[in-house]
Short mmCIF file of C-alpha atoms and ligand atoms in Angstrom, two decimals:
data_model
loop_
_atom_site.label_atom_id
_atom_site.label_comp_id
_atom_site.label_asym_id
_atom_site.label_seq_id
_atom_site.Cartn_x
_atom_site.Cartn_y
_atom_site.Cartn_z
CA MET A 1330 0.07 0.08 0.00
CA SER A 1331 1.33 3.45 -0.93
CA LYS A 1332 0.91 6.44 0.78
CA ASN A 1333 -0.44 9.71 -0.75
CA THR A 1334 3.00 11.36 -1.82
CA ASP A 1335 1.27 14.54 -3.99
CA ASN A 1336 1.12 16.88 -0.90
CA ASN A 1337 3.05 20.16 -0.83
CA ILE A 1338 3.14 20.27 2.99
CA SER A 1339 6.25 18.44 4.41
CA ARG A 1340 4.94 15.93 6.82
CA ARG A 1341 7.73 17.19 9.46
CA ARG A 1342 6.34 20.78 9.13
CA PHE A 1343 2.77 19.82 9.11
CA LEU A 1344 3.72 17.82 12.52
CA ARG A 1345 5.53 20.77 13.86
CA ASP A 1346 2.58 22.97 12.95
CA LEU A 1347 0.36 20.55 15.07
CA GLY A 1348 2.64 20.84 17.74
CA ILE A 1349 3.58 17.13 17.81
CA PHE A 1350 7.47 17.29 18.62
CA SER A 1351 6.91 19.54 21.63
CA GLY A 1352 7.74 18.64 25.03
CA ALA A 1353 7.90 14.79 26.12
CA ALA A 1354 6.02 13.34 23.27
CA VAL A 1355 9.34 12.33 21.89
CA ALA A 1356 10.94 11.25 24.88
CA GLY A 1357 13.08 8.28 24.74
CA SER A 1358 11.64 5.18 25.70
CA ALA A 1359 12.59 2.97 28.92
CA LEU A 1360 9.78 0.84 27.44
CA THR A 1361 9.25 -3.16 28.32
CA MET A 1362 5.53 -3.70 28.32
CA CYS A 1363 5.15 -4.86 24.65
CA LYS A 1364 7.24 -4.26 21.49
CA SER A 1365 5.08 -4.61 18.54
CA VAL A 1366 5.15 -7.51 15.97
CA ALA A 1367 6.88 -6.34 13.00
CA ALA A 1368 7.01 -2.40 12.59
CA PRO A 1369 6.70 -0.61 15.82
CA GLU A 1370 7.66 2.50 14.31
CA LYS A 1371 8.32 4.02 11.42
CA GLU A 1372 10.80 7.13 10.38
CA GLY A 1373 9.10 9.81 9.21
CA LYS A 1374 10.23 11.04 5.89
CA ASP A 1375 12.87 13.68 7.33
CA GLY A 1376 14.21 11.25 9.64
CA GLU A 1377 12.03 11.98 12.58
CA LYS A 1378 9.73 9.58 14.52
CA GLY A 1379 6.46 9.41 12.80
CA MET A 1380 3.24 7.36 13.59
CA THR A 1381 3.90 4.11 14.87
CA MET A 1382 2.54 1.36 12.31
CA ARG A 1383 1.68 -2.09 12.68
CA VAL A 1384 2.00 -4.83 10.36
CA ASN A 1385 -1.38 -7.12 9.79
CA PRO A 1386 0.40 -10.62 9.67
CA ASN A 1387 -2.50 -12.08 7.43
CA SER A 1388 -2.28 -9.55 4.99
CA ASN A 1389 0.61 -7.30 5.21
CA ASP A 1390 -1.23 -4.33 5.66
CA THR A 1391 0.82 -1.78 7.22
CA VAL A 1392 -1.57 0.02 9.45
CA SER A 1393 -1.63 3.21 11.65
CA ILE A 1394 -1.93 2.55 15.37
CA LEU A 1395 -3.93 5.35 15.41
CA GLY A 1396 -7.51 4.57 13.60
CA TYR A 1397 -10.22 7.09 13.09
CA GLY A 1398 -13.27 6.12 14.62
CA CYS A 1399 -16.55 7.66 12.35
CA MET A 1400 -18.81 7.46 15.19
CA ARG A 1401 -18.67 11.02 16.65
CA PHE A 1402 -18.43 13.10 13.49
CA PRO A 1403 -18.75 16.89 14.19
CA THR A 1404 -22.50 18.43 13.42
CA MET A 1405 -23.70 21.59 12.25
CA GLY A 1406 -25.02 21.99 15.63
CA LEU A 1407 -21.36 22.45 17.07
CA SER A 1408 -20.43 24.97 15.03
CA SER A 1409 -23.61 26.99 15.02
CA GLY A 1410 -24.59 26.47 18.79
CA LYS A 1411 -27.77 24.93 18.05
CA ALA A 1412 -27.63 21.70 19.77
CA ASP A 1413 -30.45 20.06 17.97
CA ASP A 1414 -28.73 20.71 14.64
CA ASP A 1415 -27.39 17.26 13.97
CA ARG A 1416 -26.78 17.37 10.34
CA LEU A 1417 -23.00 16.44 9.54
CA ASP A 1418 -20.69 19.20 9.08
CA GLN A 1419 -18.93 17.90 5.99
CA GLU A 1420 -16.76 20.75 5.71
CA ALA A 1421 -15.12 19.94 9.16
CA ILE A 1422 -15.23 16.48 8.60
CA ASN A 1423 -13.44 16.86 5.20
CA ALA A 1424 -10.26 18.81 7.16
CA SER A 1425 -10.50 16.35 9.91
CA VAL A 1426 -9.92 13.78 7.62
CA ASP A 1427 -7.26 15.58 5.68
CA ALA A 1428 -5.15 16.32 8.54
CA ALA A 1429 -5.40 12.61 9.99
CA LEU A 1430 -3.99 11.36 6.74
CA GLU A 1431 -1.33 13.90 6.57
CA GLY A 1432 -0.30 12.95 10.00
CA GLY A 1433 -0.11 9.25 9.07
CA VAL A 1434 -3.30 7.99 10.10
CA ASN A 1435 -4.60 5.40 7.39
CA TYR A 1436 -7.26 3.18 9.20
CA PHE A 1437 -10.79 4.68 9.24
CA ASP A 1438 -13.98 2.54 10.75
CA THR A 1439 -17.56 3.28 10.27
CA SER A 1440 -20.97 1.26 9.97
CA PRO A 1441 -24.24 2.19 8.81
CA ALA A 1442 -25.39 2.78 12.03
CA TYR A 1443 -23.13 5.73 12.96
CA CYS A 1444 -24.37 9.22 12.92
CA LYS A 1445 -28.17 8.29 12.44
CA GLY A 1446 -27.30 6.23 9.23
CA ASN A 1447 -24.97 9.31 7.93
CA SER A 1448 -21.25 8.38 8.74
CA GLU A 1449 -20.46 5.97 5.71
CA ALA A 1450 -21.55 8.63 3.16
CA ALA A 1451 -19.82 11.47 5.06
CA ILE A 1452 -16.31 9.39 5.54
CA GLY A 1453 -16.97 8.25 1.82
CA GLU A 1454 -17.12 11.76 0.42
CA ALA A 1455 -14.27 12.76 2.58
CA LEU A 1456 -11.85 9.99 1.72
CA SER A 1457 -12.77 10.19 -2.16
CA ARG A 1458 -10.70 13.20 -2.19
CA HIS A 1459 -7.69 11.14 -1.77
CA PRO A 1460 -6.36 8.11 -3.62
CA ARG A 1461 -7.83 4.89 -2.68
CA GLU A 1462 -4.72 3.15 -1.94
CA SER A 1463 -3.65 5.76 0.77
CA TYR A 1464 -6.04 4.43 3.30
CA TYR A 1465 -8.01 1.20 4.85
CA ILE A 1466 -11.54 1.29 5.12
CA ALA A 1467 -13.63 -0.57 7.90
CA THR A 1468 -17.53 -0.76 8.04
CA LYS A 1469 -19.63 -3.43 9.38
CA LEU A 1470 -22.95 -5.64 8.86
CA SER A 1471 -24.97 -3.99 11.42
CA ASN A 1472 -27.86 -5.90 11.05
CA PHE A 1473 -29.39 -5.37 14.79
CA ALA A 1474 -33.05 -5.20 13.89
CA PRO A 1475 -35.18 -8.53 13.04
CA GLN A 1476 -35.76 -6.79 9.73
CA THR A 1477 -32.48 -6.72 8.77
CA TRP A 1478 -31.91 -10.32 9.43
CA THR A 1479 -32.93 -11.82 6.01
CA THR A 1480 -30.53 -12.29 3.36
CA GLU A 1481 -31.76 -10.05 0.82
CA ALA A 1482 -31.62 -7.24 3.59
CA SER A 1483 -28.28 -8.22 4.67
CA LYS A 1484 -26.90 -8.12 1.14
CA GLU A 1485 -28.47 -4.77 0.48
CA MET A 1486 -26.57 -3.48 3.53
CA PHE A 1487 -23.39 -4.47 2.22
CA GLU A 1488 -23.96 -3.01 -1.26
CA ASN A 1489 -25.22 0.07 0.25
CA SER A 1490 -21.94 0.53 2.27
CA LEU A 1491 -19.77 0.24 -1.02
CA LYS A 1492 -21.99 2.90 -2.46
CA ASN A 1493 -21.79 5.20 0.36
CA LEU A 1494 -18.11 4.43 0.67
CA ARG A 1495 -17.29 5.27 -2.98
CA THR A 1496 -15.47 2.19 -3.39
CA ASP A 1497 -15.85 -1.28 -4.68
CA TYR A 1498 -14.15 -3.10 -1.76
CA VAL A 1499 -13.85 -2.92 1.99
CA ASP A 1500 -10.67 -3.68 3.55
CA TYR A 1501 -12.05 -4.86 6.71
CA TYR A 1502 -15.81 -5.80 7.11
CA LEU A 1503 -17.06 -6.49 10.58
CA LEU A 1504 -19.96 -8.59 11.83
CA HIS A 1505 -21.24 -5.91 14.07
CA ALA A 1506 -21.41 -6.60 17.88
CA ILE A 1507 -21.74 -10.41 17.92
CA GLY A 1508 -21.80 -11.55 21.64
CA MET A 1509 -25.19 -9.96 22.63
CA GLY A 1510 -27.81 -12.35 22.73
CA GLY A 1511 -25.13 -15.19 22.67
CA VAL A 1512 -24.72 -17.92 19.63
CA ASP A 1513 -28.54 -17.77 19.17
CA ALA A 1514 -28.40 -14.35 17.87
CA PHE A 1515 -25.41 -15.01 15.81
CA ASN A 1516 -26.89 -17.81 14.20
CA GLN A 1517 -30.44 -15.73 13.45
CA ARG A 1518 -28.07 -12.74 12.21
CA TYR A 1519 -25.31 -14.61 10.11
CA VAL A 1520 -26.00 -18.46 10.00
CA ASP A 1521 -29.49 -19.33 9.25
CA ASN A 1522 -29.77 -16.65 6.62
CA GLY A 1523 -26.81 -17.50 4.68
CA ILE A 1524 -25.43 -14.51 4.86
CA LEU A 1525 -21.84 -15.65 6.17
CA PRO A 1526 -20.98 -17.99 3.40
CA TRP A 1527 -22.05 -15.15 1.09
CA LEU A 1528 -19.36 -12.78 3.03
CA VAL A 1529 -16.85 -15.74 2.74
CA GLU A 1530 -17.88 -15.61 -1.17
CA GLN A 1531 -17.09 -11.73 -1.14
CA LYS A 1532 -13.55 -12.27 0.17
CA GLU A 1533 -12.97 -14.69 -2.34
CA LYS A 1534 -14.05 -12.39 -5.17
CA GLY A 1535 -11.79 -9.53 -3.49
CA ARG A 1536 -14.70 -7.30 -2.54
CA ILE A 1537 -13.64 -7.86 1.20
CA ARG A 1538 -10.19 -8.06 2.16
CA ASN A 1539 -10.27 -8.98 5.86
CA LEU A 1540 -13.59 -10.18 7.20
CA GLY A 1541 -13.83 -10.26 11.12
CA PHE A 1542 -16.31 -9.21 14.01
CA SER A 1543 -16.40 -6.62 16.60
CA PHE A 1544 -17.71 -8.17 20.25
CA HIS A 1545 -19.71 -7.16 23.37
CA GLY A 1546 -20.66 -10.18 25.84
CA PRO A 1547 -19.53 -12.80 28.04
CA ARG A 1548 -16.65 -15.08 27.89
CA LYS A 1549 -19.09 -17.79 26.87
CA SER A 1550 -20.12 -16.68 23.73
CA PHE A 1551 -16.44 -15.20 22.66
CA ASP A 1552 -15.08 -18.87 23.48
CA GLU A 1553 -17.70 -20.16 21.08
CA PHE A 1554 -16.62 -17.75 18.22
CA MET A 1555 -13.36 -18.75 19.04
CA ALA A 1556 -14.17 -22.56 18.74
CA MET A 1557 -15.79 -21.89 14.99
CA MET A 1558 -11.98 -21.11 14.27
CA ASP A 1559 -10.10 -23.74 16.09
CA ARG A 1560 -12.77 -26.08 14.18
CA GLY A 1561 -11.91 -24.83 10.87
CA GLU A 1562 -15.28 -23.56 10.14
CA ILE A 1563 -13.94 -20.19 9.53
CA HIS A 1564 -11.30 -17.53 9.79
CA TRP A 1565 -11.46 -14.89 11.47
CA ASP A 1566 -8.72 -12.26 9.69
CA PHE A 1567 -9.14 -9.98 12.74
CA VAL A 1568 -11.44 -9.13 16.01
CA GLN A 1569 -12.35 -5.50 17.50
CA ILE A 1570 -12.82 -5.50 21.08
CA GLN A 1571 -13.35 -2.91 23.69
CA LEU A 1572 -9.87 -2.43 25.83
CA ASN A 1573 -8.65 0.12 28.10
CA TYR A 1574 -7.19 0.31 31.51
CA MET A 1575 -10.70 0.01 33.37
CA ASP A 1576 -11.87 -3.01 31.30
CA TRP A 1577 -8.69 -4.96 31.22
CA LEU A 1578 -9.18 -6.72 34.76
CA HIS A 1579 -12.74 -4.94 35.78
CA ALA A 1580 -15.18 -5.41 32.69
CA GLU A 1581 -16.74 -8.51 34.53
CA GLU A 1582 -17.01 -6.88 37.95
CA GLY A 1583 -20.91 -6.62 38.59
CA SER A 1584 -21.80 -8.08 35.33
CA ASP A 1585 -21.86 -11.48 33.71
CA SER A 1586 -22.29 -10.03 30.42
CA ASN A 1587 -19.21 -8.46 29.78
CA THR A 1588 -15.68 -9.99 29.45
CA ASN A 1589 -12.09 -8.66 30.60
CA ALA A 1590 -9.88 -7.26 27.91
CA ASP A 1591 -6.66 -9.02 29.12
CA TYR A 1592 -8.73 -12.48 28.45
CA LEU A 1593 -10.00 -11.39 25.09
CA TYR A 1594 -6.69 -10.14 23.88
CA SER A 1595 -5.00 -13.20 25.40
CA GLU A 1596 -7.30 -15.50 23.32
CA LEU A 1597 -6.97 -13.49 20.15
CA HIS A 1598 -3.13 -13.08 20.23
CA LYS A 1599 -2.31 -16.83 20.75
CA ARG A 1600 -4.27 -17.55 17.75
CA GLY A 1601 -2.48 -14.99 15.61
CA ILE A 1602 -5.42 -12.69 15.16
CA PRO A 1603 -5.03 -8.86 14.76
CA VAL A 1604 -6.75 -7.07 17.77
CA VAL A 1605 -8.59 -3.59 16.85
CA ILE A 1606 -9.33 -1.72 19.78
CA MET A 1607 -12.31 0.33 20.46
CA GLU A 1608 -13.33 2.39 23.49
CA PRO A 1609 -9.88 2.98 24.52
CA LEU A 1610 -11.53 6.14 26.23
CA LEU A 1611 -14.51 4.18 27.58
CA GLY A 1612 -16.54 6.85 25.56
CA GLY A 1613 -14.55 9.62 26.54
CA ARG A 1614 -14.88 8.80 30.56
CA LEU A 1615 -10.97 8.03 30.71
CA ALA A 1616 -10.08 11.44 29.19
CA SER A 1617 -11.61 13.69 32.11
CA VAL A 1618 -10.90 11.02 35.25
CA ALA A 1619 -11.48 12.11 38.78
CA ALA A 1620 -9.17 15.04 40.15
CA PRO A 1621 -6.98 13.21 42.46
CA VAL A 1622 -6.21 10.47 40.07
CA ALA A 1623 -5.69 13.20 36.98
CA ALA A 1624 -3.08 15.01 39.31
CA LYS A 1625 -1.25 11.47 39.77
CA MET A 1626 -0.79 11.19 36.00
CA LYS A 1627 0.36 14.82 35.75
CA GLU A 1628 3.00 14.45 38.38
CA ARG A 1629 4.54 11.48 36.55
CA ARG A 1630 4.15 12.81 33.02
CA PRO A 1631 3.62 16.71 33.42
CA ASP A 1632 3.21 17.26 29.35
CA ASP A 1633 0.89 14.41 28.74
CA SER A 1634 -2.78 14.71 28.57
CA THR A 1635 -5.19 12.26 31.03
CA ALA A 1636 -6.35 10.78 27.48
CA SER A 1637 -2.88 10.07 26.32
CA TRP A 1638 -2.34 7.06 29.30
CA ALA A 1639 -5.43 5.57 27.85
CA PHE A 1640 -4.25 5.51 24.60
CA ARG A 1641 -0.80 4.67 25.29
CA PHE A 1642 -2.22 1.45 27.19
CA ALA A 1643 -4.41 0.35 24.46
CA GLY A 1644 -1.58 0.67 21.98
CA SER A 1645 1.00 -1.19 24.05
CA PRO A 1646 0.23 -4.89 23.67
CA GLU A 1647 2.03 -6.38 20.52
CA GLY A 1648 -1.22 -7.88 18.79
CA VAL A 1649 -2.86 -4.66 18.62
CA LEU A 1650 -3.30 -3.59 15.04
CA THR A 1651 -4.79 -0.14 15.58
CA VAL A 1652 -6.66 1.92 18.17
CA LEU A 1653 -9.84 3.74 17.08
CA SER A 1654 -10.89 7.13 18.23
CA GLY A 1655 -13.72 8.85 17.37
CA MET A 1656 -12.25 12.36 16.85
CA THR A 1657 -15.19 15.48 17.13
CA TYR A 1658 -12.55 18.06 17.14
CA MET A 1659 -9.19 18.84 16.01
CA GLU A 1660 -7.79 18.80 19.37
CA HIS A 1661 -8.41 15.54 19.82
CA LEU A 1662 -7.04 14.55 16.68
CA ARG A 1663 -3.74 16.85 17.57
CA ASP A 1664 -3.39 15.11 21.01
CA ASN A 1665 -3.55 11.69 19.65
CA LEU A 1666 -0.86 12.13 16.71
CA THR A 1667 1.38 13.74 19.53
CA THR A 1668 0.47 10.30 21.60
CA TYR A 1669 1.28 8.13 18.74
CA SER A 1670 3.97 9.95 16.77
CA PRO A 1671 5.52 7.64 17.91
CA LEU A 1672 3.79 5.55 20.72
CA ASP A 1673 5.56 5.38 23.83
CA PRO A 1674 4.59 1.86 25.04
CA VAL A 1675 3.73 2.06 28.78
CA SER A 1676 6.36 0.06 30.80
CA ASP A 1677 5.44 -2.49 33.66
CA ASP A 1678 5.30 0.25 36.45
CA GLU A 1679 3.16 2.55 34.30
CA LYS A 1680 0.75 -0.85 33.90
CA ALA A 1681 0.85 -1.34 37.69
CA PHE A 1682 0.10 2.64 38.05
CA LEU A 1683 -2.72 2.44 35.60
CA GLU A 1684 -4.34 -0.39 37.75
CA ARG A 1685 -4.13 1.45 40.79
CA CYS A 1686 -5.92 4.49 38.95
CA ALA A 1687 -8.50 1.94 37.81
CA LEU A 1688 -9.19 0.97 41.55
CA GLU A 1689 -9.56 4.36 42.45
CA ILE A 1690 -11.82 5.34 39.65
CA LEU A 1691 -14.04 2.09 40.56
CA GLN A 1692 -14.76 3.52 44.04
CA ASN A 1693 -16.41 6.40 42.16
CA ASN A 1694 -19.62 4.25 41.30
CA LEU A 1695 -19.72 5.64 37.95
CA VAL A 1696 -22.02 4.53 35.21
CA PRO A 1697 -20.31 2.80 32.62
CA CYS A 1698 -21.82 4.36 29.66
CA THR A 1699 -20.01 5.14 26.31
CA ASN A 1700 -22.16 7.38 25.12
CA CYS A 1701 -22.75 4.86 21.96
CA LYS A 1702 -26.52 6.22 21.87
CA TYR A 1703 -27.56 2.27 20.91
CA CYS A 1704 -30.39 2.75 23.47
CA MET A 1705 -31.71 5.81 21.87
CA PRO A 1706 -34.25 6.63 20.99
CA CYS A 1707 -35.79 6.06 24.48
CA PRO A 1708 -39.90 5.81 23.53
CA TYR A 1709 -40.59 7.84 26.58
CA GLY A 1710 -37.87 10.58 25.70
CA ILE A 1711 -35.39 9.95 28.27
CA ASP A 1712 -31.86 11.30 27.29
CA ILE A 1713 -30.18 8.26 28.66
CA PRO A 1714 -26.48 9.36 27.61
CA GLY A 1715 -27.15 12.79 28.58
CA THR A 1716 -28.10 12.02 31.79
CA PHE A 1717 -25.21 9.42 32.74
CA LYS A 1718 -22.43 11.98 31.28
CA HIS A 1719 -23.67 14.67 33.66
CA TYR A 1720 -23.68 12.51 36.64
CA ASN A 1721 -20.47 11.12 35.68
CA THR A 1722 -19.02 14.30 34.69
CA CYS A 1723 -20.29 15.72 38.05
CA ILE A 1724 -18.48 13.13 39.85
CA ASN A 1725 -15.38 13.30 38.27
CA GLU A 1726 -15.22 17.22 38.55
CA GLY A 1727 -15.94 17.13 42.71
CA ASN A 1728 -19.81 18.33 41.69
CA ALA A 1729 -21.75 15.59 43.46
CA PRO A 1730 -21.27 15.97 47.05
CA ARG A 1731 -21.58 12.68 49.12
CA ASP A 1732 -23.22 14.03 52.31
CA GLY A 1733 -23.82 17.20 54.10
CA GLU A 1734 -20.70 17.26 55.73
CA ASP A 1735 -18.93 18.18 52.72
CA PRO A 1736 -17.18 21.70 53.01
CA ASP A 1737 -17.99 22.52 49.47
CA TYR A 1738 -21.46 21.19 49.72
CA ARG A 1739 -23.60 24.32 48.72
CA ARG A 1740 -21.22 24.91 45.50
CA ALA A 1741 -21.34 21.30 44.47
CA ARG A 1742 -24.88 20.93 44.90
CA ARG A 1743 -25.82 23.85 43.02
CA ALA A 1744 -23.43 23.11 40.30
CA PHE A 1745 -24.89 19.47 39.89
CA LEU A 1746 -28.59 20.47 40.07
CA TYR A 1747 -28.02 23.99 37.86
CA GLY A 1748 -25.91 22.01 35.10
CA TYR A 1749 -28.47 18.95 35.17
CA ASP A 1750 -31.13 21.41 34.06
CA ARG A 1751 -29.17 22.80 31.36
CA SER A 1752 -27.41 19.75 29.85
CA VAL A 1753 -30.87 17.44 30.21
CA PRO A 1754 -34.25 19.15 29.39
CA ARG A 1755 -36.87 18.53 32.14
CA LEU A 1756 -38.90 16.31 29.97
CA ARG A 1757 -36.02 14.18 29.21
CA GLN A 1758 -34.73 13.73 32.64
CA ALA A 1759 -34.25 10.51 34.68
CA THR A 1760 -37.24 10.91 36.58
CA ARG A 1761 -39.63 10.37 33.93
CA CYS A 1762 -38.33 6.97 33.08
CA ILE A 1763 -41.00 4.13 33.41
CA SER A 1764 -38.94 1.23 33.43
CA CYS A 1765 -40.33 -0.23 30.13
CA GLY A 1766 -36.88 -1.65 29.76
CA THR A 1767 -37.05 -1.40 26.08
CA CYS A 1768 -33.53 0.28 25.99
CA THR A 1769 -31.64 -2.14 28.09
CA SER A 1770 -31.08 -5.37 25.50
CA HIS A 1771 -29.72 -2.71 23.06
CA CYS A 1772 -26.66 -1.51 25.66
CA PRO A 1773 -23.26 -3.11 24.85
CA GLN A 1774 -22.04 -2.13 28.09
CA SER A 1775 -24.93 -4.13 29.65
CA ILE A 1776 -25.92 -1.26 31.86
CA ASP A 1777 -29.42 -1.88 33.67
CA ILE A 1778 -30.52 1.45 32.40
CA PRO A 1779 -33.64 1.86 34.31
CA THR A 1780 -32.16 1.04 37.37
CA GLU A 1781 -29.32 3.27 37.22
CA LEU A 1782 -31.69 6.03 35.95
CA HIS A 1783 -33.75 5.58 39.09
CA ARG A 1784 -30.39 5.42 41.32
CA ILE A 1785 -29.66 8.84 39.86
CA ASP A 1786 -32.79 10.34 40.16
CA ALA A 1787 -32.78 9.34 43.95
CA TYR A 1788 -29.48 11.15 44.34
CA ILE A 1789 -31.02 14.43 42.71
CA GLU A 1790 -34.16 14.02 44.85
CA SER A 1791 -32.15 13.94 47.88
CA LEU A 1792 -29.94 16.82 46.90
CA LYS A 1793 -32.87 19.13 45.70
CA GLN A 1794 -34.66 18.21 49.20
CA ASN A 1795 -31.33 18.89 51.11
CA LEU A 1796 -31.63 15.35 52.59
CA ILE A 1797 -27.86 14.41 52.24
S1 SF4 B 2944 -36.68 1.94 30.53
FE1 SF4 B 2944 -36.57 4.04 30.87
S2 SF4 B 2944 -34.94 4.92 29.65
FE2 SF4 B 2944 -35.49 2.97 29.01
S3 SF4 B 2944 -36.77 2.76 27.09
FE3 SF4 B 2944 -37.88 2.76 29.07
S4 SF4 B 2944 -38.54 4.66 29.63
FE4 SF4 B 2944 -36.78 4.79 28.36
S1 SF4 B 2945 -26.58 3.53 28.59
FE1 SF4 B 2945 -25.45 1.84 27.06
S2 SF4 B 2945 -26.34 1.82 25.04
FE2 SF4 B 2945 -26.90 3.98 25.81
S3 SF4 B 2945 -25.30 5.39 25.54
FE3 SF4 B 2945 -24.39 4.29 27.40
S4 SF4 B 2945 -23.39 2.30 26.71
FE4 SF4 B 2945 -24.81 3.25 24.80
#
C-alpha cells in the first residue's frame, strides 16, 4: 500500500505545526510492556519519528496505530451552537480527515448505524478526495433489527455500504457487535440466513479483504466464536474488542455479560488474530477522570494529557493493529497524533500505576456508559446518555457531594442541579423513566439502564430536598 505523496506540505512541517514534536511527546523510551510485532515505529520522511505503524501478519497491511473512528463526527450544531442541528458538518469532517491522513492515520472505521445512518456517506465523501490506496476502510454488517436479518436485507446493507463509501471493496468488514444475545443471536443474524458463506464468497471475489467481528458479551459467547475458528469452520482475519485500563481486569465486575479485555486479547493473540481496539477512552470517561487521579498522572508525565495515558495503554500490546478514536474536534486529533508519533508503550511500572488508577476510579461508582447511543431513542423521550454523562462528569469534577458534611456542599449541590437542567431538558430527565426496559437489551455495556436512572434520580431528589 502506498501513501499519498502528492502533498506539498512536508510531513515534518505539518507535524511541527500541530505541535507534535513539543515537550515529552518524543521522549526516549525505557519501555518494556510490549514491542509491536513487525513494524513498531516508522521513520518520518525527514528522519524524525512518525506515527507508529503495525503490520497485519495475515494481509501485510501496514496500519497506523491510531485509527479514525467515524461514530462521533462533528455536527452543524457544534459550530452554530444549535444543539439540535445534528446534520453532519462535511467541511469539518473533510478537514479532519485530511489532517489525519497527513499525520499518518490510514485506518477509518465506520458503520451503517453510526451518526444516524450518515457516517458512511460522510467518510466516503471525505476519503474519495484521496487516492484509494492511501487508506484502509472498515465498515460493518450492522443488522441489529430483526427486519434486517433476511439474506436480501443483509446483502443490501453491504451493497449500500460500498455505494456510500464510493468504493468497490472494503478492507476490513465486521459482523457488528456479536456476543450480545449469545450464539442464538449470532445464528439468527449470520448463519440461518446464509449470509456468512455469502460474505466469505465476497472475500474470495476481493470485495472484502479482511473479515472479522466486533465483540460485546460474555466469555461463553467469545469462546464459542474462537472455537468456530479452532474447528476450521471460519477464519477470523481480525477481531475488534473493547480494551482500556478499566476493562483490562474489571469489565466482569458486577456484570456477567461483559468480558475482561486481558482475556479477550490473550485468546486472540495466541491464535495470531490481529486485534482492533474500540473504546480506549470508555466513551470519553478516561479523558476526564477524577481530579486526584488526574493529578497523579500529571505528576508522572507533566506534559501529557489524561487521555494519552489511556491511548498509550491501549496501543501497547504487540498484537494490537490499531486503536480507534472518535475524534470530534481537531484538538482530539492533535493530542492523539502526539501520543502515537511515535507510541511510547507503557512500562510494567506504569501498567501497575494504571491498575491503581482503575481501582480508584471504580470506587466512584460511575455509570459505565460510553455514549454510544445504541439505547436511543427512548420511547418516553429520556436522554439516557446525557443523564449518565452529566452524573459521571459531576463526580469526576467534584460536583456531586456525598453528604452534607462536605465543606463544598453548597457550591457542588448548586453546580450539579443547575448543570443538570442545562444539559438535560426537564422533559427528558431520569425521573420520567417508567422502567419499560426497551432500552436495556441494546446496551453493549450491559448497563441496567432503568435501575441506574432511578439511582441517579433518587440522588437528585435528595439533593433537591437537602436530604444529604
Ligand atoms: S426503561 Fe426508561 S429509559 Fe429505558 S426505554 Fe423505558 S422509559 Fe426509556
Ligand atoms: S446506556 Fe449503554 S447503549 Fe446507552 S449510550 Fe450508554 S453505553 Fe450506549
